[in-house]
Structures are given as C-alpha cells and as structure tokens.
Short mmCIF file of C-alpha atoms in Angstrom, two decimals:
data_model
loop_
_atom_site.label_atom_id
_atom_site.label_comp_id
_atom_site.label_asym_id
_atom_site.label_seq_id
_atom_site.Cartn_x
_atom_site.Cartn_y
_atom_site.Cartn_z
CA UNK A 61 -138.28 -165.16 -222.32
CA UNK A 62 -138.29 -166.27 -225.97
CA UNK A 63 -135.05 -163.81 -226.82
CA UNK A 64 -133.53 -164.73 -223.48
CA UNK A 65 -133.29 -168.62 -224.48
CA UNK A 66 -132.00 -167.45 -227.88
CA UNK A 67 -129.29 -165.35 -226.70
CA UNK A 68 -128.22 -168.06 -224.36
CA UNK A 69 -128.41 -170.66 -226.88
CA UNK A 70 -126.40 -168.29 -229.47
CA UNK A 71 -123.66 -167.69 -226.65
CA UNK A 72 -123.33 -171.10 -226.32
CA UNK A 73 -122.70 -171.99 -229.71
CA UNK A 74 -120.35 -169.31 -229.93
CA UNK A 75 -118.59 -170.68 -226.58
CA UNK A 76 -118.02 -173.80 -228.28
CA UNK A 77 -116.68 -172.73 -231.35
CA UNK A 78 -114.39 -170.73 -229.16
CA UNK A 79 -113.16 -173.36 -226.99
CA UNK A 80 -112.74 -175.66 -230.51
CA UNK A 81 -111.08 -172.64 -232.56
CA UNK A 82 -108.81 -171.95 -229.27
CA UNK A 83 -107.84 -175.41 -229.10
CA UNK A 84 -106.98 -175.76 -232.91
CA UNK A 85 -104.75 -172.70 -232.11
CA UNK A 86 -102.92 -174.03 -229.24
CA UNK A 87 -102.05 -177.28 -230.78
CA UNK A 88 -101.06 -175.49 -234.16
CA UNK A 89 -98.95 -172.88 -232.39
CA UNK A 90 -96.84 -175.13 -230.27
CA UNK A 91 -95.70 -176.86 -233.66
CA UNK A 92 -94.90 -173.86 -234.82
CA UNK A 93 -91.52 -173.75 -236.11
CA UNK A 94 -90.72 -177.36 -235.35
CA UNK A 95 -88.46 -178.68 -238.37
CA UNK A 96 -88.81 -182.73 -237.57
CA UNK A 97 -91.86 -185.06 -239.18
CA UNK A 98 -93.77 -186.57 -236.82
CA UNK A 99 -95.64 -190.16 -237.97
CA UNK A 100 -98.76 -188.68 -239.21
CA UNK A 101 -96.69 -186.31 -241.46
CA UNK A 102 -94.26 -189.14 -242.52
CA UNK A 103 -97.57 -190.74 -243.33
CA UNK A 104 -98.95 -188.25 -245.14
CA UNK A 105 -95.73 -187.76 -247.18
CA UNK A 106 -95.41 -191.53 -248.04
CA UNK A 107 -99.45 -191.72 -249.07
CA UNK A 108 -99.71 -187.94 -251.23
CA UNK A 109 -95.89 -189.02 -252.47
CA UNK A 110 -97.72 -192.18 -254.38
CA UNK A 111 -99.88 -189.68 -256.10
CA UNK A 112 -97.33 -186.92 -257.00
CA UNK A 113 -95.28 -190.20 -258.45
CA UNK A 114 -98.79 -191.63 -260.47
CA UNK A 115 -99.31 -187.57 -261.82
CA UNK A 116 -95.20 -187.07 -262.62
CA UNK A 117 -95.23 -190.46 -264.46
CA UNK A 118 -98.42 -190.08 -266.49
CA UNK A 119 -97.46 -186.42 -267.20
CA UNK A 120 -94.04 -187.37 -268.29
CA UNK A 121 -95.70 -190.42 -270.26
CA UNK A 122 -97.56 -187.56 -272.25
CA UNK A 123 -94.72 -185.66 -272.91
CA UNK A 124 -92.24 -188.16 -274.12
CA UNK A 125 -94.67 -189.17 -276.65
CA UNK A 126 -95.19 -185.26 -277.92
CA UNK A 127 -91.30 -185.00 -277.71
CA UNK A 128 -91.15 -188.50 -279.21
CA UNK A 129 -93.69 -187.31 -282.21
CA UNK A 130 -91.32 -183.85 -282.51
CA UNK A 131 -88.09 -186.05 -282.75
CA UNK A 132 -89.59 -188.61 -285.51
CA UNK A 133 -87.57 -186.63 -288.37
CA UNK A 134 -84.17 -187.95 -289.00
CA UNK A 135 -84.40 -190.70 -286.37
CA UNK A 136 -83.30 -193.48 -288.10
CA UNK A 137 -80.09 -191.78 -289.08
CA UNK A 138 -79.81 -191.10 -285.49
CA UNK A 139 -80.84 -194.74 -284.26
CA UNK A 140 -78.16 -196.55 -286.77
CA UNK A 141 -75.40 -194.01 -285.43
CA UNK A 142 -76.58 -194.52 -281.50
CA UNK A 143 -77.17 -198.14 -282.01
CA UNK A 144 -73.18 -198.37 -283.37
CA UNK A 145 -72.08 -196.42 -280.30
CA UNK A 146 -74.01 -198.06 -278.07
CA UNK A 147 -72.09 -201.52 -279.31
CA UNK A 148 -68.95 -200.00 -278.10
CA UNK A 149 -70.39 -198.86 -274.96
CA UNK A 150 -71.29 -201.56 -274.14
CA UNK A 151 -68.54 -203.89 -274.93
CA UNK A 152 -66.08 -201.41 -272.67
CA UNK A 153 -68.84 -201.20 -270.37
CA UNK A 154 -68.58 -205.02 -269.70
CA UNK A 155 -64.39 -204.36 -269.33
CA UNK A 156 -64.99 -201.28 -266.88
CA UNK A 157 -67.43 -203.60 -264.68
CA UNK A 158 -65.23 -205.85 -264.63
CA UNK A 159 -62.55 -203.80 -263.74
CA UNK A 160 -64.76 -202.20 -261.05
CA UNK A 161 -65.24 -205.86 -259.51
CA UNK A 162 -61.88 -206.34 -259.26
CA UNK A 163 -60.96 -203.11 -257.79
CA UNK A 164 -64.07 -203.38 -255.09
CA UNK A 165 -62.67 -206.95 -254.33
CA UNK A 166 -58.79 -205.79 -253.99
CA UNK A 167 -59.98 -202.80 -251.95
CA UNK A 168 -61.65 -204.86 -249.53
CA UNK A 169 -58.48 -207.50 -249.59
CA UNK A 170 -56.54 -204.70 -248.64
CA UNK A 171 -58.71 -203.18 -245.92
CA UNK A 172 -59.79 -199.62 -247.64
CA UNK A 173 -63.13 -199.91 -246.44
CA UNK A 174 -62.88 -195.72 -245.35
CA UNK A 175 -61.29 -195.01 -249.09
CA UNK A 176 -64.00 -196.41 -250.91
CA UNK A 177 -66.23 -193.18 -252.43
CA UNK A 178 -69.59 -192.82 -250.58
CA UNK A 179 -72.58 -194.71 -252.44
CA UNK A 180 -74.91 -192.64 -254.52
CA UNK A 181 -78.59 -193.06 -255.32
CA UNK A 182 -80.73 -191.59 -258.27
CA UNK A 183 -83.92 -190.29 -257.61
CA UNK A 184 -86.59 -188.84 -259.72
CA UNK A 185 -88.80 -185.01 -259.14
CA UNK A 186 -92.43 -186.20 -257.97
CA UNK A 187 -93.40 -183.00 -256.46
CA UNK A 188 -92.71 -179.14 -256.34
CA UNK A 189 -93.55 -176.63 -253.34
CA UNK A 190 -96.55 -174.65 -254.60
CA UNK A 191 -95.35 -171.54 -252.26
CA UNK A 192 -93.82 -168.28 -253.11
CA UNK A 193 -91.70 -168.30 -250.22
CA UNK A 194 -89.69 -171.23 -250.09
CA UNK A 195 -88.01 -173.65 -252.54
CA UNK A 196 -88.44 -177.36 -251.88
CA UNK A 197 -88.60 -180.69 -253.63
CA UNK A 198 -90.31 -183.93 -253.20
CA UNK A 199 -88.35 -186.96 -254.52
CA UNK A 200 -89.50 -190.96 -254.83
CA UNK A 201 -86.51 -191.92 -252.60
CA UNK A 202 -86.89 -192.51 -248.78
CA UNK A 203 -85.56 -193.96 -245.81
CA UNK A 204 -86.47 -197.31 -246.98
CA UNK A 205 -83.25 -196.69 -249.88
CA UNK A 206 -80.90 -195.58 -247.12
CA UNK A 207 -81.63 -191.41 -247.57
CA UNK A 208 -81.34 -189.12 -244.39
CA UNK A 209 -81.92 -186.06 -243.20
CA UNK A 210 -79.39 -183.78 -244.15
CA UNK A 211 -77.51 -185.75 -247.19
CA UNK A 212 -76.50 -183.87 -249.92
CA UNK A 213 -78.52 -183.84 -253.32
CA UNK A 214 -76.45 -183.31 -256.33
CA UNK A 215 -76.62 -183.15 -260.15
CA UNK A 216 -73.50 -183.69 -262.40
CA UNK A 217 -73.69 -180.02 -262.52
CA UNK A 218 -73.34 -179.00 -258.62
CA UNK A 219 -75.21 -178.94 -255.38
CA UNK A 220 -78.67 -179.05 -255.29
CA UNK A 221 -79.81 -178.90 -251.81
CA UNK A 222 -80.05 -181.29 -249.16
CA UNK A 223 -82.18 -183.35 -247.55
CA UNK A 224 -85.13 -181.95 -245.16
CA UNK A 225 -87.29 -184.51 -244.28
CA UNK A 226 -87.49 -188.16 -245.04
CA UNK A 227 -90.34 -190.70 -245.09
CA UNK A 228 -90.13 -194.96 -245.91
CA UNK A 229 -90.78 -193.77 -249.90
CA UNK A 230 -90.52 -190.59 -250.29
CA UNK A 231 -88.15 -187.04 -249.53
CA UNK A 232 -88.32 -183.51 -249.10
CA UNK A 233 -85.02 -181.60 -250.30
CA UNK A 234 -84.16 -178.04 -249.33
CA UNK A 235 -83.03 -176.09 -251.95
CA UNK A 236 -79.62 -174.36 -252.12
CA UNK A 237 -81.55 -171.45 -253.61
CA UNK A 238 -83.81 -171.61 -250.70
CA UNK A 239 -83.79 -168.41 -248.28
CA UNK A 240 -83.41 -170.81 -245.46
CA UNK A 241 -80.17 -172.80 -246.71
CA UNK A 242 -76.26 -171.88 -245.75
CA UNK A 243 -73.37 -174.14 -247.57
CA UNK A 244 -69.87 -173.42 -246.68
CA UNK A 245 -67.91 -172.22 -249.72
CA UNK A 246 -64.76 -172.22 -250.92
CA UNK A 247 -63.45 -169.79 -254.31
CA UNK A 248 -61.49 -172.11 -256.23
CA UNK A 249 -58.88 -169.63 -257.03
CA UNK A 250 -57.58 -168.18 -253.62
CA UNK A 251 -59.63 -170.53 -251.67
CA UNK A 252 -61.13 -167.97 -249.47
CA UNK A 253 -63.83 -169.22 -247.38
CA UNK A 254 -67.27 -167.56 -247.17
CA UNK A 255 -71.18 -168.66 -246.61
CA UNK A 256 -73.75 -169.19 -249.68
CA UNK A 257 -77.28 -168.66 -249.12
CA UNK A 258 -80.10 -168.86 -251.31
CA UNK A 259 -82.12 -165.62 -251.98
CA UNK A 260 -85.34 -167.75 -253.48
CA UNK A 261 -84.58 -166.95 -257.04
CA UNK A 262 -82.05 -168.24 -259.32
CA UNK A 263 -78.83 -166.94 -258.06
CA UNK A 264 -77.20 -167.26 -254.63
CA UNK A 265 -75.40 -164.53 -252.01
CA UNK A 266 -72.07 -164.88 -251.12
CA UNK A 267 -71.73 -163.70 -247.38
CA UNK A 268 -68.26 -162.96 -245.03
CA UNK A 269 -65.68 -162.23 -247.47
CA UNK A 270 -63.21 -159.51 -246.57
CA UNK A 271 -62.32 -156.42 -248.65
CA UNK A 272 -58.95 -157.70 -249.31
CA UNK A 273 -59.61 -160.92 -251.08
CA UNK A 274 -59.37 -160.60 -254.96
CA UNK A 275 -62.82 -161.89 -256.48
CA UNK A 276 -63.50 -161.65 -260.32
CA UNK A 277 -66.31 -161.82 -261.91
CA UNK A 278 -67.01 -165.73 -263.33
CA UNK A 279 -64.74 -167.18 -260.44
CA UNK A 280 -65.95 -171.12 -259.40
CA UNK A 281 -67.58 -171.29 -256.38
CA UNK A 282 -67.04 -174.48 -254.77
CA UNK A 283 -68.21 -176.85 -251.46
CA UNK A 284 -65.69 -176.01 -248.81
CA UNK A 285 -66.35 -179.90 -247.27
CA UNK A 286 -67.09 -178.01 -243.85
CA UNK A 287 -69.60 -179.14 -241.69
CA UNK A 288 -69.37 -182.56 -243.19
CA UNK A 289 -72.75 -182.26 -245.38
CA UNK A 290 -71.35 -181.65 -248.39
CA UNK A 291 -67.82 -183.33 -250.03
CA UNK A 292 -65.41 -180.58 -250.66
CA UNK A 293 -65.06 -179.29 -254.25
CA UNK A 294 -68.42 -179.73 -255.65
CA UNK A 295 -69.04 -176.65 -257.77
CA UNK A 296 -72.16 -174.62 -256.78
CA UNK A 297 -71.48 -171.29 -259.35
CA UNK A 298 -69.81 -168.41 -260.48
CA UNK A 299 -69.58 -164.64 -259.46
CA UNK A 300 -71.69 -163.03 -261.39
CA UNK A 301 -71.65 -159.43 -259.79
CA UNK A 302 -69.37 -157.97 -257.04
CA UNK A 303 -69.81 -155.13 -255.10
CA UNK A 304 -67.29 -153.10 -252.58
CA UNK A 305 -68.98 -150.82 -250.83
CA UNK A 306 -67.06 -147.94 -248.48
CA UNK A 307 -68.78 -149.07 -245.41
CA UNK A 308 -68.90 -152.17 -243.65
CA UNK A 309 -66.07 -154.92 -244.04
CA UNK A 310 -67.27 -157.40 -246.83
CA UNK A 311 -67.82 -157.34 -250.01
CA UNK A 312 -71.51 -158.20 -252.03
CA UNK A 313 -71.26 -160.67 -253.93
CA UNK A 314 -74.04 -162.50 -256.51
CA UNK A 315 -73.62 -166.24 -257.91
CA UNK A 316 -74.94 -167.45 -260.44
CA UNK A 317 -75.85 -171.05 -259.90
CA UNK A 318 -74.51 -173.83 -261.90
CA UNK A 319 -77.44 -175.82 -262.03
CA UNK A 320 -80.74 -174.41 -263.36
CA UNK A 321 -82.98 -175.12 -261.23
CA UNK A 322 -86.10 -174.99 -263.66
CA UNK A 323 -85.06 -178.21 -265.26
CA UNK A 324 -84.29 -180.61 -262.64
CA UNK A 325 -85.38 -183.76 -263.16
CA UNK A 326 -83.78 -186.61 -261.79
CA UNK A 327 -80.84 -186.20 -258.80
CA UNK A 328 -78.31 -187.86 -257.59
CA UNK A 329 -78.05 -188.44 -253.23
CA UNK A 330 -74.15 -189.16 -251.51
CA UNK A 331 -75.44 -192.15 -248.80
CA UNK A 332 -73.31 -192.62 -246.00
CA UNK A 333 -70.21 -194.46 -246.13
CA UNK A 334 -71.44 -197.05 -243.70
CA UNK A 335 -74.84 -197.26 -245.98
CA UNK A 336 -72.44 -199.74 -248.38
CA UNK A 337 -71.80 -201.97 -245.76
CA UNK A 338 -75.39 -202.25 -244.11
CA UNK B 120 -121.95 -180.28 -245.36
CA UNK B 121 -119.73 -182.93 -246.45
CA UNK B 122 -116.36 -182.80 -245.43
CA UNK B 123 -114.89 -185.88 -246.93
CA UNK B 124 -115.19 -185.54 -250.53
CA UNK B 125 -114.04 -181.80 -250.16
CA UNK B 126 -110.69 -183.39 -248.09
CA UNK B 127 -110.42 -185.54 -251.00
CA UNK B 128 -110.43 -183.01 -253.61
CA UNK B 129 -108.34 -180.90 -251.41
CA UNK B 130 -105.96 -183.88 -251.80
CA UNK B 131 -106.47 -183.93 -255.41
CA UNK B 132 -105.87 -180.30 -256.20
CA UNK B 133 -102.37 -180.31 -254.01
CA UNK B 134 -101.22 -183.48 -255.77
CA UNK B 135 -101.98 -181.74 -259.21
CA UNK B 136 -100.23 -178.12 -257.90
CA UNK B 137 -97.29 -179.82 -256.66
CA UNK B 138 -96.94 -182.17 -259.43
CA UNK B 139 -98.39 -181.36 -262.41
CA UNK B 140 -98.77 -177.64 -262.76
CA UNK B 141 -95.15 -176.74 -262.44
CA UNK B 142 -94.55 -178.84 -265.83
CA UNK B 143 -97.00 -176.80 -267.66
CA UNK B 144 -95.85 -173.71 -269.62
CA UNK B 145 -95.75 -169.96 -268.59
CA UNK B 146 -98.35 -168.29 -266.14
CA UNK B 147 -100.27 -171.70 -266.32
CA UNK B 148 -97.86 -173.05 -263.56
CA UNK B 149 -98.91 -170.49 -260.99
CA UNK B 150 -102.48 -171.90 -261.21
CA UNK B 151 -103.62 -172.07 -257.45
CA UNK B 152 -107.31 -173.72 -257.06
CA UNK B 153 -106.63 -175.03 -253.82
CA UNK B 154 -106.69 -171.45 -252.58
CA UNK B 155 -110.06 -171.32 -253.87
CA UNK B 156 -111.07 -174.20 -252.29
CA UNK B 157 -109.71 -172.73 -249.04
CA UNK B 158 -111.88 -169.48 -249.72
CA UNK B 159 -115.23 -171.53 -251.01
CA UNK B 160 -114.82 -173.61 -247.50
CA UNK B 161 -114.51 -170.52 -245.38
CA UNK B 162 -117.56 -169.29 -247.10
CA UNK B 163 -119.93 -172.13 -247.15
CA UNK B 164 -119.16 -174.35 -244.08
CA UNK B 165 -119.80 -173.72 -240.91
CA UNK B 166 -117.67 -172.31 -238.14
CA UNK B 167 -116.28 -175.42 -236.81
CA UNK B 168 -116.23 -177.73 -240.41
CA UNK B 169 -114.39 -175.18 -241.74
CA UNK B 170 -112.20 -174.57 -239.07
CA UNK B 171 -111.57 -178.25 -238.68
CA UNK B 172 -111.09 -178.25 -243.10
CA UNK B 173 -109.03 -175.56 -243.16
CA UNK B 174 -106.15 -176.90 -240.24
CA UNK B 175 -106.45 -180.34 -241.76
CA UNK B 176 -105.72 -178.69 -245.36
CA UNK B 177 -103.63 -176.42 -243.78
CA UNK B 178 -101.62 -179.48 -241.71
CA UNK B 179 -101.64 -180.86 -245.80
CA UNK B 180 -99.65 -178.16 -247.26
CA UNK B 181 -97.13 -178.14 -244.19
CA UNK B 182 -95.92 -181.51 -245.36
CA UNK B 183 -95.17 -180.51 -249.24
CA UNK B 184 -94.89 -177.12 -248.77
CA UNK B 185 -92.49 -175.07 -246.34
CA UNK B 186 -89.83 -175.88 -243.71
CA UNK B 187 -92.07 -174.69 -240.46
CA UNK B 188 -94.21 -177.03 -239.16
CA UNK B 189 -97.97 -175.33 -238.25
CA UNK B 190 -97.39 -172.12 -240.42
CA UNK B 191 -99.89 -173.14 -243.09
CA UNK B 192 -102.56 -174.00 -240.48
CA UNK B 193 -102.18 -171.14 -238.51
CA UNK B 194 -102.53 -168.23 -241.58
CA UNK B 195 -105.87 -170.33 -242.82
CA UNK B 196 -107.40 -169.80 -239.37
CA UNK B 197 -106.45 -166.50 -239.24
CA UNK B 198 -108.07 -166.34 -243.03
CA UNK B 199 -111.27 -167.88 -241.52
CA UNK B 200 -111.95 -165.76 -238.68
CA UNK B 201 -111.11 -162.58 -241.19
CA UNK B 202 -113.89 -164.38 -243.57
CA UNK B 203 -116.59 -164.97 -240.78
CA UNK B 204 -116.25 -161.61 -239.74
CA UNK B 205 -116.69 -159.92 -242.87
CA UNK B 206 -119.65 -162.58 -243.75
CA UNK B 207 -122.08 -160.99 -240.87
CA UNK B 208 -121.62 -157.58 -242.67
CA UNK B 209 -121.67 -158.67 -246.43
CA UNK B 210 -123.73 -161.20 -248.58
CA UNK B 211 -120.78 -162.96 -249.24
CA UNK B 212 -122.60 -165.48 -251.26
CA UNK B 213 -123.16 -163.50 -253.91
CA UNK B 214 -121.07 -164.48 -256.82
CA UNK B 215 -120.97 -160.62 -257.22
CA UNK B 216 -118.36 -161.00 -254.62
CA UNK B 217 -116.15 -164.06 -254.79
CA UNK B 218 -113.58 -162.72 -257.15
CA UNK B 219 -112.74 -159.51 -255.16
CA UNK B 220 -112.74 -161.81 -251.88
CA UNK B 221 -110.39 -164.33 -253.34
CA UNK B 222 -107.92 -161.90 -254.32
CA UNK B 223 -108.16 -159.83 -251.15
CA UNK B 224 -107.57 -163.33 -248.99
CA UNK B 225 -104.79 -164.26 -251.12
CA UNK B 226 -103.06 -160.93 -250.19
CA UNK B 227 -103.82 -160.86 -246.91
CA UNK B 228 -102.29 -164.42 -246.45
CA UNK B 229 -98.98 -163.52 -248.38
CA UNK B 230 -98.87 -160.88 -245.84
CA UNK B 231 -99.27 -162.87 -243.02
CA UNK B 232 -96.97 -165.62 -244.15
CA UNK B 233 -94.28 -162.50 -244.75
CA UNK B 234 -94.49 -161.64 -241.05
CA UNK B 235 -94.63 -165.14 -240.03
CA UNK B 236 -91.38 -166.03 -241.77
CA UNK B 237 -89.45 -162.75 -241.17
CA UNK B 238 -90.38 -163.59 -237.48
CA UNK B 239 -89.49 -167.30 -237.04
CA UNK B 240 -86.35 -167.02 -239.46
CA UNK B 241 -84.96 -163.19 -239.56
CA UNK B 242 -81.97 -164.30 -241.24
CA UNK B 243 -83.56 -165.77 -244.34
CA UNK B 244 -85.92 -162.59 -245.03
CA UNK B 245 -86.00 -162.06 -248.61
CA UNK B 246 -87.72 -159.36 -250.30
CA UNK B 247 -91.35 -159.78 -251.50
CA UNK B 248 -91.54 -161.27 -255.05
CA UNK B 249 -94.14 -158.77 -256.80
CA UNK B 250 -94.13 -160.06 -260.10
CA UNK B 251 -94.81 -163.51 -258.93
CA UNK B 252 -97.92 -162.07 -256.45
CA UNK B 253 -99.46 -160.06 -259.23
CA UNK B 254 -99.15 -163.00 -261.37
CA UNK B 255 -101.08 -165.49 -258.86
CA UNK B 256 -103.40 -162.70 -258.43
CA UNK B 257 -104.55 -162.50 -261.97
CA UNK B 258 -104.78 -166.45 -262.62
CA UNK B 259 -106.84 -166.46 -259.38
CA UNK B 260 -109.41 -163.60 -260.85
CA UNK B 261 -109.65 -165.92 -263.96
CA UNK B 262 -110.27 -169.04 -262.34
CA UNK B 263 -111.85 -168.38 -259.19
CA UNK B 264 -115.84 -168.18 -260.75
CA UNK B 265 -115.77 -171.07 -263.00
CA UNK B 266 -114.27 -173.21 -259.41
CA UNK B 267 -117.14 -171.41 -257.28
CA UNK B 268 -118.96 -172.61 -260.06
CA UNK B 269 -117.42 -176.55 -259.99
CA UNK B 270 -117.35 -176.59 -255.72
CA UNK B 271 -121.03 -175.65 -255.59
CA UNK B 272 -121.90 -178.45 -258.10
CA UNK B 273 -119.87 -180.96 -255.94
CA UNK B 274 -121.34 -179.51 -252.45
CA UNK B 275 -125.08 -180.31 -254.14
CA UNK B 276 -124.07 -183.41 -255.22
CA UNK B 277 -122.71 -184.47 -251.62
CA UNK B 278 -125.28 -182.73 -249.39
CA UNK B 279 -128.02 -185.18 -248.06
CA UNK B 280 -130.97 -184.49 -249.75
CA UNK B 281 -133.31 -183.51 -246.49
CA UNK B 282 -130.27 -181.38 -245.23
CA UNK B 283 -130.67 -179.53 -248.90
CA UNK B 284 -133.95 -179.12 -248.65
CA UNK B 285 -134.08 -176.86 -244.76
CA UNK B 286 -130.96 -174.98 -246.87
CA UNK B 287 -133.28 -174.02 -249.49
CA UNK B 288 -136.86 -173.47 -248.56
CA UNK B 289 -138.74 -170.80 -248.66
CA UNK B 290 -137.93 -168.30 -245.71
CA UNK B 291 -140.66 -166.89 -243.31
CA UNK B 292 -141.73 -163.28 -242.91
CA UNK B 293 -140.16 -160.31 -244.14
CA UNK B 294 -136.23 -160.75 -244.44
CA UNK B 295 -135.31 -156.87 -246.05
CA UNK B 296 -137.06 -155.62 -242.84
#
C-alpha cells in the first residue's frame, strides 16, 4: 500500500514536470526563428545595455590610463606640436561651420531638401556576442536617437553591418562578416555585380560572378546601392584569392575586408533622410 | 534553492562576457563561466527551477547573442534533460566529475546549435570553427572547479537555513545497499 502511494506520488511529480517542461517547449519552439524583438526583449536589451555601457566605460577608463602611463614619454613635445595644430583647426573649423550654415540655409532656400546627404550618428561598442556562431554587436544608440532596423553601420573604412534589432537606448548590429548577412556588390573596376556574404571569420565570399568577368587579385569591392540599405560606393574589401574552377559557372572568390573587425570601437549609422527633418 | 541571486549573477556573468572579456588579451577572451553556471544549475536545482533558470538564461542570451529568437532556450533544455538523465545513473555531485561533464555539455551544445542553425538558415552554414571549440574547451577545464567551487559558496549562502539543514542531515539506514 505504502509503495503504491509512492509510485503514484512519484508519477505525479513527474506528470507535472512534464506538463511544465512541455509547455516551456511549446512556447520556446514557436519563437523559434522569429527575427523581431518583442517588449520584454526590447526591455531586456535597454536594462543589460546600461550594464554592458557601465563595464565598456570603466574598462576603457582602465585602459586609457595604462595607455596614458605608456604614452607619458615625449608628450610634451607632442602636446606643444598638437596644441599648435589644434589652433589652426580650429580657427578653419569656425570658417567651415560657418560655411556649412550657409550652405544648409541656401539649400533649404532653394528647395534641395532630397540633395542634402543623409544624417549620421556615432555610436560607441558596449557589447560583443559571446557565440561561436554568429557575429553581432551591441551599440549605446537606439530608437530614441532615430536608429532602425536595417540602417547601415559604417566606419571611415567601409561597411560594417547593419542594424538587427533596436531598443529606446540601445542596438544590435549584424555583422557583414556574419554567416547570415548578403550586401550587394559592385567591383569598382568593371562594375560587375555579385553578392558578399560573411563566412564568420575575417574575410568575406564573393558569390554569382561569371567566368568571363576579369577579377584580379586586390580589386575594390564596393556597395552596389541595391536594395536601398546601403549608399552605393562604400568600399567593403579587396580580392584576396580567386578561384576558376572547370565546373560550375562562377568563379570563387575571397575578400579581404577593409575594416578589421577586432578593433572596432566606435561606428558611424546613415539615419534616414526624413530623420533631419523630424 | 534560490533562484534570484543565481538570475542575478547569470546577469552579471553575460554583462562581463559580452562586455568585458572580449577586451582582454589572447585565450582570456574565450572565458565562458556562464556555461558553467548553466551546468552547476542543471546539476543542483531541481527539475522545474532549473528548467525555469535555464529558459530564462537561455531567453537572456537570445537578446545579446544570435539572430534566432528561442534557439538558446531550446539547446539548454535539451542540455537539462541530457543532465537529469545521466544524474540517476552517476553521482554527478562529485567534484570527481564536473570537469569531464562541463566539457562534454559544451560539445554536445555546439552540436546541437550546428544542426539548429544549418536547419533554420541552410544558406549561411559555415564550417565548424575547431580551433576556436578546442580553445573554449580548455579555458572551461581550467575554470570550471574553482566556479563549482564559487556557485556552491553562493548556493550556501542563499539557501534558508532549515531548508540546509533536511539537505544535509544524516541519512537513514543503509544507502550502499
């Protein structure tokens, strides 16, 4: 009798965990796959963002003073030269502002309000993807600044990725290296048009070009504007490696980025035009 | 069992391996305790605080880590039932075997996220990054006793004293039998 009321009591412990276990599952798989934040993730983005931006500041703190300590030789040499330029900078600084003014003014006078470049914002690295498999950032810009999903993220080097997922304070930005990201290309010389993914390490595939076209190695690899993510002519890297095979159509071709992607630190995001004007 | 302060430090740990880590130097960027955490909660909590831990840590790393929504979650649940299982045929709390468990977890859920990915995104299938693996691998057998070690202290500080003392007291009758 004892055993019996044991066994039942085990079986319903074990019932309960299923239906709880099952349930997780059910919930968990219907996400799966589902690119789009919901609230509780924006949430979650905005509140763990504040600490990745607390740990990258402090962190940073620490190692500008250790690079600060390194650089103490010959710095006064240095500050007397930069302090001189810096004079001149910003006396023709003042000119080009107000030359900028003007020009912003005029433009609007004139009714060029589709010719004006796109706004940019800077944004600083708070956070890294910890996984193996895919290549993402977290920056301290958000919706809150104007940034949305899909805007391109550049450095004055090239593309960077784009934007993934935004929250009121915070970002996520997809690689270009990332398996998961496709930018229309352009080679600068022939302008032949072709895909660029991201392999997950630090060099890209170039995808779709025929047989016939004449790629060299260390030819510039540029945004094709396509698509409307990225401007056109934004460099993204050069042909490292080429490959013609006998089968198949296309050729295989390896870029090497023009960004390194190990020392990112602070990006630049293209708003929308209309961003500006709101 | 105290869930809380383990969320917390679950928070904690991600903030410090998505921010902080990848600034350090070499091999010390591929530092991964909140796999260990995962592991240590799988082993010590019970069936549903652990499953409700692990999808909440799991839900966590979604947001920071990853384009798929429910892919972390998903492999940590699969972890936990692989972990339960084994536990009713090894003593799994024996320190004797945390390091070879770790390691064995960690490649069965770089497995499973392979398949997961290759499945929801054939297109992006990349080859498996070896050196990287190996690499986690190894920081994971250095640091995964002296974290048992640190969890353990924090579960004994957190567990209610009474709730301690039915964990620990003496057991009845002969248990080698």
């Amino acid at each position: 009798m004892m055993r019996q009321r044991s066994r039942v009591k085990a079986f319903k412990a074990y019932f309960l965990y299923g239906i709880v276990i099952t349930v997780l599952l059910i919930i968990i798989v219907s996400t799966v796959g589902r690119h789009r934040f919901n609230a509780p993730q924006k949430f979650g983005l905005d509140i763990i963002g504040r600490g990745q931006y607390v740990v990258t500041r402090v962190s940073g703190g620490i190692k500008a003073v250790w690079q600060n300590y390194l650089n103490l030789v010959n710095t006064q040499q240095e500050n007397k030269v930069l302090r001189e330029q810096l004079a001149g900078s910003t006396i023709s600084n003042q000119g080009y502002r107000e030359a900028m003014a003007e020009n912003t003014r005029l433009r609007k006078l004139l009714k060029l309000k589709d010719n004006l470049k796109p706004p940019t914002i800077s944004a600083q690295i708070i956070g890294r993807d910890p996984s193996i498999w895919f290549r993402t950032l977290t920056i301290d810009q958000g919706s809150s600044a104007g940034i949305e999903k899909g805007m391109p993220v550049l450095t004055v080097e090239g593309v960077v990725g784009q934007i993934l997922e935004t929250s009121p304070a915070t970002s996520k930005v997809l690689l270009a290296i990332d398996p998961n990201s496709a930018v229309d290309v352009l080679i600068q010389k022939n302008r032949a048009q072709g895909i660029l993914k991201g392999t997950g390490k630090q060099q890209y595939e170039l995808h779709y070009i025929l047989k016939n076209v004449d790629v060299e190695k260390g030819d510039l690899i540029v945004t094709s504007g396509l698509g409307g993510s990225f401007p056109k002519g934004v460099p993204l890297g050069s042909v490292s490696s080429v490959v013609k095979k006998r089968r198949g159509m296309f050729q295989e071709i390896e870029i090497a980025p023009t960004v390194d992607f190990n020392q990112l630190e602070y990006l630049i995001i293209i708003l929308r035009q209309d961003s500006l004007f709101n | 069992m105290p869930c809380p302060p383990f969320f917390l430090l679950a928070v904690l740990l991600l903030i410090l391996q998505t921010a902080f880590f990848p600034l350090l130097p070499g091999w010390l960027a591929y530092l991964d305790p909140l796999f260990v955490l995962l592991v240590f909660i799988a082993i010590r909590f019970d069936p549903f605080r652990a499953a409700l831990m692990v999808t909440l840590i799991g839900m966590l790393l979604d947001i920071f880590s990853g384009i798929f929504s429910g892919l972390h979650p998903l492999t940590f649940l699969c972890l936990l039932l692989l972990i339960k299982t084994i536990s009713h045929l090894l003593a799994l709390v024996e320190s004797i075997h945390q390091v070879p468990l770790v390691l064995a977890s960690y490649i069965f859920v770089t497995t499973f996220s392979y398949g997961a990915i290759s499945t929801l995104s054939p297109e992006a299938a990349t080859s498996i990054p070896w050196q990287q693996i190996i690499i986690r691998l190894f920081m994971l057998a250095i640091i995964t006793m002296p974290l048992f070690s640190f969890f353990d202290l924090v579960m004994t500080k957190f567990t209610p004293k009474k709730a301690l003392q039915i964990l620990i007291r003496p057991q009845r009758g002969n248990r080698f039998r």
